[in-house]
């Protein structure tokens, strides 16, 4: 597999690992999102430890307001973080 296909596969696998923990196996509830943010994105998003910040992140991601974060909504976070990291590395050159 190419690097990008590998990255896509790992993103899906990581999302599913947390989405399957409780309730609907295709979406993240707030507890699942918190675990994913802490375990997988802790280096980038320390805010996930703060309840108010977690509430804000969850509400911002849950754009259709069904009280869960599906893969499309999660994908927006990944894209934003990827763009931020890309800008960071460009500015470091
Ligand atoms: Ca949603």
PDB file of C-alpha atoms and ligand atoms in Angstrom:
ATOM      1  CA  UNK A   1       0.000   0.000   0.000  1.00  0.00           C
ATOM      2  CA  UNK A   2       1.153   3.552  -0.656  1.00  0.00           C
ATOM      3  CA  UNK A   3       1.837   5.869   2.292  1.00  0.00           C
ATOM      4  CA  UNK A   4      -1.408   7.817   1.779  1.00  0.00           C
ATOM      5  CA  UNK A   5      -3.556   4.684   1.478  1.00  0.00           C
ATOM      6  CA  UNK A   6      -1.839   3.362   4.610  1.00  0.00           C
ATOM      7  CA  UNK A   7      -2.607   6.657   6.413  1.00  0.00           C
ATOM      8  CA  UNK A   8      -6.285   6.487   5.334  1.00  0.00           C
ATOM      9  CA  UNK A   9      -6.518   2.880   6.482  1.00  0.00           C
ATOM     10  CA  UNK A  10      -4.993   3.764   9.871  1.00  0.00           C
ATOM     11  CA  UNK A  11      -7.402   6.697  10.310  1.00  0.00           C
ATOM     12  CA  UNK A  12     -10.412   4.453   9.674  1.00  0.00           C
ATOM     13  CA  UNK A  13      -9.024   1.737  11.942  1.00  0.00           C
ATOM     14  CA  UNK A  14      -8.323   4.238  14.746  1.00  0.00           C
ATOM     15  CA  UNK A  15     -11.804   5.799  14.473  1.00  0.00           C
ATOM     16  CA  UNK A  16     -13.470   2.379  14.549  1.00  0.00           C
ATOM     17  CA  UNK A  17     -11.433   1.277  17.576  1.00  0.00           C
ATOM     18  CA  UNK A  18     -13.074   4.010  19.682  1.00  0.00           C
ATOM     19  CA  UNK A  19     -16.477   4.110  17.943  1.00  0.00           C
ATOM     20  CA  UNK A  20     -17.017   0.406  18.732  1.00  0.00           C
ATOM     21  CA  UNK A  21     -16.590   0.836  22.493  1.00  0.00           C
ATOM     22  CA  UNK A  22     -20.184   1.899  23.362  1.00  0.00           C
ATOM     23  CA  UNK A  23     -23.545   2.336  21.630  1.00  0.00           C
ATOM     24  CA  UNK A  24     -23.520   2.963  17.879  1.00  0.00           C
ATOM     25  CA  UNK A  25     -20.351   1.319  16.476  1.00  0.00           C
ATOM     26  CA  UNK A  26     -20.244   3.830  13.583  1.00  0.00           C
ATOM     27  CA  UNK A  27     -20.088   7.027  15.672  1.00  0.00           C
ATOM     28  CA  UNK A  28     -18.231   8.490  18.645  1.00  0.00           C
ATOM     29  CA  UNK A  29     -20.113   9.598  21.740  1.00  0.00           C
ATOM     30  CA  UNK A  30     -18.477  12.183  23.995  1.00  0.00           C
ATOM     31  CA  UNK A  31     -16.675   9.585  26.127  1.00  0.00           C
ATOM     32  CA  UNK A  32     -15.307   7.772  23.078  1.00  0.00           C
ATOM     33  CA  UNK A  33     -14.167  11.072  21.536  1.00  0.00           C
ATOM     34  CA  UNK A  34     -12.408  11.998  24.783  1.00  0.00           C
ATOM     35  CA  UNK A  35     -10.501   8.684  24.817  1.00  0.00           C
ATOM     36  CA  UNK A  36      -9.552   9.057  21.132  1.00  0.00           C
ATOM     37  CA  UNK A  37      -8.328  12.641  21.656  1.00  0.00           C
ATOM     38  CA  UNK A  38      -6.348  11.723  24.761  1.00  0.00           C
ATOM     39  CA  UNK A  39      -4.815   8.505  23.437  1.00  0.00           C
ATOM     40  CA  UNK A  40      -4.281   9.372  19.778  1.00  0.00           C
ATOM     41  CA  UNK A  41      -3.999  13.173  19.648  1.00  0.00           C
ATOM     42  CA  UNK A  42      -2.768  14.079  23.129  1.00  0.00           C
ATOM     43  CA  UNK A  43       0.445  15.540  21.742  1.00  0.00           C
ATOM     44  CA  UNK A  44      -1.511  17.974  19.558  1.00  0.00           C
ATOM     45  CA  UNK A  45      -4.632  18.579  21.664  1.00  0.00           C
ATOM     46  CA  UNK A  46      -3.926  18.802  25.398  1.00  0.00           C
ATOM     47  CA  UNK A  47      -7.315  20.538  25.740  1.00  0.00           C
ATOM     48  CA  UNK A  48      -9.109  17.185  25.767  1.00  0.00           C
ATOM     49  CA  UNK A  49      -8.392  16.836  29.492  1.00  0.00           C
ATOM     50  CA  UNK A  50     -10.500  19.919  30.283  1.00  0.00           C
ATOM     51  CA  UNK A  51     -14.258  19.128  30.403  1.00  0.00           C
ATOM     52  CA  UNK A  52     -15.355  22.515  29.032  1.00  0.00           C
ATOM     53  CA  UNK A  53     -12.841  22.289  26.178  1.00  0.00           C
ATOM     54  CA  UNK A  54     -13.965  18.734  25.412  1.00  0.00           C
ATOM     55  CA  UNK A  55     -17.613  19.908  25.334  1.00  0.00           C
ATOM     56  CA  UNK A  56     -16.641  22.677  22.899  1.00  0.00           C
ATOM     57  CA  UNK A  57     -14.663  20.323  20.637  1.00  0.00           C
ATOM     58  CA  UNK A  58     -17.531  17.798  20.659  1.00  0.00           C
ATOM     59  CA  UNK A  59     -20.161  20.429  19.820  1.00  0.00           C
ATOM     60  CA  UNK A  60     -17.982  21.949  17.085  1.00  0.00           C
ATOM     61  CA  UNK A  61     -17.391  18.538  15.485  1.00  0.00           C
ATOM     62  CA  UNK A  62     -21.047  17.428  15.773  1.00  0.00           C
ATOM     63  CA  UNK A  63     -22.209  19.633  12.913  1.00  0.00           C
ATOM     64  CA  UNK A  64     -25.539  17.822  12.342  1.00  0.00           C
ATOM     65  CA  UNK A  65     -26.277  18.027  16.119  1.00  0.00           C
ATOM     66  CA  UNK A  66     -27.246  14.376  16.579  1.00  0.00           C
ATOM     67  CA  UNK A  67     -25.105  14.175  19.745  1.00  0.00           C
ATOM     68  CA  UNK A  68     -22.500  11.904  18.144  1.00  0.00           C
ATOM     69  CA  UNK A  69     -19.469  12.349  15.903  1.00  0.00           C
ATOM     70  CA  UNK A  70     -19.513  10.279  12.715  1.00  0.00           C
ATOM     71  CA  UNK A  71     -16.513   9.605  10.473  1.00  0.00           C
ATOM     72  CA  UNK A  72     -17.275  12.582   8.210  1.00  0.00           C
ATOM     73  CA  UNK A  73     -17.354  14.928  11.194  1.00  0.00           C
ATOM     74  CA  UNK A  74     -14.183  13.364  12.601  1.00  0.00           C
ATOM     75  CA  UNK A  75     -12.546  13.731   9.181  1.00  0.00           C
ATOM     76  CA  UNK A  76     -12.883  17.526   9.412  1.00  0.00           C
ATOM     77  CA  UNK A  77     -10.838  17.501  12.634  1.00  0.00           C
ATOM     78  CA  UNK A  78      -8.168  15.325  10.998  1.00  0.00           C
ATOM     79  CA  UNK A  79      -8.039  17.623   7.964  1.00  0.00           C
ATOM     80  CA  UNK A  80      -7.751  20.753  10.153  1.00  0.00           C
ATOM     81  CA  UNK A  81      -4.972  19.196  12.234  1.00  0.00           C
ATOM     82  CA  UNK A  82      -3.174  18.007   9.092  1.00  0.00           C
ATOM     83  CA  UNK A  83      -3.288  21.501   7.567  1.00  0.00           C
ATOM     84  CA  UNK A  84      -2.067  23.035  10.854  1.00  0.00           C
ATOM     85  CA  UNK A  85       0.831  20.561  11.057  1.00  0.00           C
ATOM     86  CA  UNK A  86       1.695  21.210   7.406  1.00  0.00           C
ATOM     87  CA  UNK A  87       1.799  24.984   8.031  1.00  0.00           C
ATOM     88  CA  UNK A  88       3.887  24.431  11.145  1.00  0.00           C
ATOM     89  CA  UNK A  89       6.499  22.441   9.231  1.00  0.00           C
ATOM     90  CA  UNK A  90       6.553  24.958   6.334  1.00  0.00           C
ATOM     91  CA  UNK A  91       7.149  27.816   8.788  1.00  0.00           C
ATOM     92  CA  UNK A  92       9.937  25.857  10.497  1.00  0.00           C
ATOM     93  CA  UNK A  93      11.948  25.607   7.261  1.00  0.00           C
TER      94      UNK A  93
HETATM   95 CA1  LIG B   1     -23.032  14.142  14.386  1.00  0.00          CA
END
